[in-house]
XYZ file of C-alpha atoms in Angstrom:
234
model
C -0.076 0.067 0.022
C 1.386 3.308 -0.458
C 1.595 6.086 1.847
C 1.929 9.329 1.285
C 3.930 10.991 3.721
C 5.421 14.443 3.236
C 4.985 13.628 -0.228
C 6.640 10.356 -0.067
C 4.915 7.212 -1.392
C 6.599 4.225 0.800
C 5.062 0.794 1.190
C 4.041 -0.320 4.485
C 2.119 -3.523 5.737
C -1.558 -3.111 5.855
C -1.547 -4.203 8.812
C 0.806 -3.206 11.691
C 2.954 -0.471 13.141
C 2.845 3.049 10.819
C 6.012 4.903 10.507
C 5.510 8.215 11.554
C 7.747 11.672 11.612
C 10.099 9.883 14.322
C 11.654 8.496 11.332
C 12.489 11.369 9.415
C 13.603 12.982 12.492
C 15.939 10.278 13.637
C 17.188 10.275 9.627
C 17.751 14.475 9.535
C 19.688 13.776 12.859
C 21.940 10.982 11.472
C 22.461 12.984 7.894
C 24.124 15.736 10.615
C 26.883 13.345 11.330
C 27.712 12.438 7.354
C 28.189 8.811 7.456
C 29.847 7.202 4.479
C 28.472 3.488 5.725
C 25.749 2.883 8.072
C 23.643 -0.082 9.668
C 19.944 0.654 10.364
C 18.834 -1.415 13.334
C 15.294 -2.553 13.447
C 14.593 -0.647 10.283
C 11.010 -2.165 9.837
C 10.323 -1.115 6.024
C 13.462 0.627 5.758
C 11.816 4.195 6.087
C 14.997 5.813 7.813
C 17.360 4.587 5.334
C 15.134 5.416 2.520
C 15.323 9.192 3.974
C 18.778 9.172 4.607
C 19.425 8.485 1.206
C 17.393 11.455 -0.150
C 19.297 13.486 2.419
C 22.769 12.111 2.146
C 22.878 10.421 -1.871
C 26.733 9.195 -1.324
C 26.138 7.347 1.900
C 25.832 3.562 1.794
C 24.263 1.471 4.330
C 22.527 -1.891 5.320
C 18.817 -1.850 6.666
C 18.258 -4.946 9.109
C 15.008 -6.208 10.516
C 14.012 -9.320 12.046
C 10.393 -9.457 11.338
C 9.798 -11.093 7.762
C 6.180 -9.080 7.010
C 8.504 -6.376 6.354
C 11.123 -7.949 3.989
C 9.612 -6.990 0.478
C 8.253 -3.606 1.731
C 11.955 -2.858 2.856
C 13.341 -4.289 -0.525
C 11.026 -2.591 -2.233
C 11.424 1.172 -0.527
C 15.130 0.966 -0.902
C 15.315 -0.323 -4.843
C 17.626 1.645 -6.413
C 19.406 3.330 -3.424
C 22.105 1.204 -3.116
C 21.139 0.586 0.194
C 20.698 -3.261 1.035
C 18.026 -4.772 3.358
C 18.702 -7.535 5.461
C 15.635 -9.690 7.229
C 17.654 -11.426 10.462
C 18.409 -10.453 14.100
C 20.669 -7.930 14.383
C 23.034 -9.552 17.381
C 23.558 -12.293 14.525
C 24.754 -10.285 11.613
C 27.294 -11.618 9.086
C 30.863 -9.204 9.411
C 30.580 -6.887 6.981
C 33.771 -5.834 4.427
C 33.095 -2.496 5.318
C 32.838 -1.631 9.109
C 30.262 1.026 9.980
C 30.539 4.134 10.543
C 27.229 5.137 12.071
C 24.396 2.916 13.507
C 21.114 4.342 13.953
C 17.746 3.227 15.248
C 14.372 3.626 16.233
C 14.166 0.738 18.744
C 11.152 -0.214 20.959
C 11.365 0.764 23.986
C 8.756 -0.868 26.350
C 10.511 -3.628 28.628
C 8.496 -6.810 28.147
C 5.978 -6.711 31.523
C 5.414 -2.740 30.896
C 2.801 -1.047 29.281
C 0.381 -2.752 27.130
C 1.366 -5.237 24.689
C -0.461 -5.453 21.376
C -2.576 -8.784 20.245
C -1.154 -7.666 16.886
C 2.615 -9.220 16.861
C 4.438 -6.577 14.443
C 3.013 -3.778 16.755
C 4.096 -5.601 19.713
C 7.771 -6.475 18.422
C 7.611 -2.260 17.502
C 7.120 -1.197 20.687
C 8.070 -4.007 23.142
C 11.879 -4.823 23.607
C 10.603 -8.651 22.639
C 13.850 -9.337 20.519
C 16.054 -7.242 22.864
C 16.691 -3.624 23.893
C 18.982 -1.218 21.611
C 21.653 -1.590 24.132
C 21.880 -4.975 23.264
C 21.993 -4.541 19.693
C 24.710 -2.077 19.936
C 26.791 -4.436 22.266
C 26.562 -7.098 19.514
C 27.149 -4.569 16.733
C 30.456 -2.738 18.487
C 32.397 -5.240 16.320
C 31.346 -4.214 13.523
C 31.818 -0.458 14.160
C 34.375 1.534 13.325
C 37.003 3.286 16.301
C 35.790 6.719 15.927
C 32.002 5.343 14.664
C 29.094 6.292 16.650
C 25.039 5.524 17.494
C 21.922 7.813 16.497
C 18.802 6.492 18.195
C 15.451 8.420 18.610
C 13.669 7.876 21.931
C 10.785 8.834 23.836
C 12.274 11.801 26.391
C 10.247 10.128 29.415
C 12.801 6.704 29.055
C 16.043 8.916 27.581
C 17.645 8.220 30.828
C 17.291 4.704 31.607
C 18.859 4.447 27.854
C 21.864 6.513 28.512
C 22.525 4.305 31.586
C 22.258 1.136 29.596
C 24.335 2.527 26.951
C 27.165 3.350 29.143
C 27.035 -0.307 30.199
C 27.704 -1.230 27.024
C 30.864 1.427 26.182
C 28.767 4.314 24.561
C 28.794 7.624 25.957
C 26.276 10.165 25.516
C 27.792 12.947 23.428
C 24.887 15.044 21.792
C 21.242 15.430 22.785
C 18.797 17.189 20.644
C 15.499 17.443 22.887
C 12.545 18.023 20.648
C 9.084 19.837 21.615
C 5.927 20.454 20.064
C 6.000 24.279 20.654
C 8.175 26.568 22.134
C 8.177 26.469 25.838
C 6.954 22.674 25.837
C 8.124 19.524 27.789
C 10.508 17.560 25.239
C 8.620 14.319 23.702
C 11.158 12.476 21.574
C 15.158 13.065 22.015
C 17.593 12.022 19.557
C 21.034 10.768 20.648
C 24.005 10.715 19.753
C 26.756 8.000 21.575
C 30.324 7.283 20.750
C 33.106 5.083 22.488
C 34.739 8.054 23.590
C 33.487 10.308 26.707
C 33.265 14.372 26.536
C 30.991 17.384 26.730
C 27.644 16.550 26.171
C 26.420 19.136 24.219
C 22.332 19.647 23.986
C 19.899 21.676 21.601
C 16.786 21.841 21.046
C 14.208 21.839 18.346
C 10.368 22.762 18.323
C 8.632 21.060 16.063
C 5.894 23.807 14.893
C 5.466 27.437 15.287
C 1.438 27.162 15.545
C -1.309 24.583 15.315
C 0.006 22.028 11.734
C 2.369 24.743 10.884
C 6.359 23.495 10.948
C 8.542 25.764 12.298
C 11.035 27.601 10.330
C 14.118 25.546 11.976
C 12.211 21.807 12.035
C 11.726 22.661 7.943
C 15.407 22.889 7.578
C 16.198 19.910 10.012
C 13.430 17.729 8.328
C 14.867 18.643 4.333
C 18.478 18.426 5.635
C 19.578 22.097 4.910
C 20.527 22.793 8.240
C 24.014 23.774 8.713
C 25.859 20.620 8.443
C 27.927 19.405 11.678
C 25.784 21.718 14.147
C 25.896 19.210 16.542
C 29.531 17.932 16.386
């Protein structure tokens, strides 16, 4: 089924988890770090990888998704981009000839036993950590990451502190935090976080998505379109 989103026509399952603006925010955030070769962990139907290709056509990558229902959708969406789609457990990814300089993920965030588990298995795996947490994935993927590589994750703000703690346990330090609000002065709802193995100062920035009801702020338009100054978070 074709889904028009931001004037884009992408394929996703008729019934299941629906991609949203989160995917486009993550792609725009990842673009700021100018990856050459990336891995999209828990890629779903490949929307984040697809959008990152639109923003940074020179980048190559691998989108990895464990759920077979997304296989054909992901391969269709990523056809012609130079980004491959693998249907397998990210924790068992075979060694790559080229190491990644960036891992990206819009992962499930509910612990098993927390939150309401959807009866739809596709939705359940998208929201609950039934196939491990993103820190588990990063621990397994560390051997595929360049020494100076990093990790970009989008996560609900209310769970971000727990994520930072979990990532530190597997050797990744928070370096950049982008807090996203609906309107100026509002509470952050989403965080984009950049982690690296090297510790250092944490740079914190903010993005208001809207200037008024249903109207994007100028900064959000630039950010999502990839026209915001590159390297602003580095």
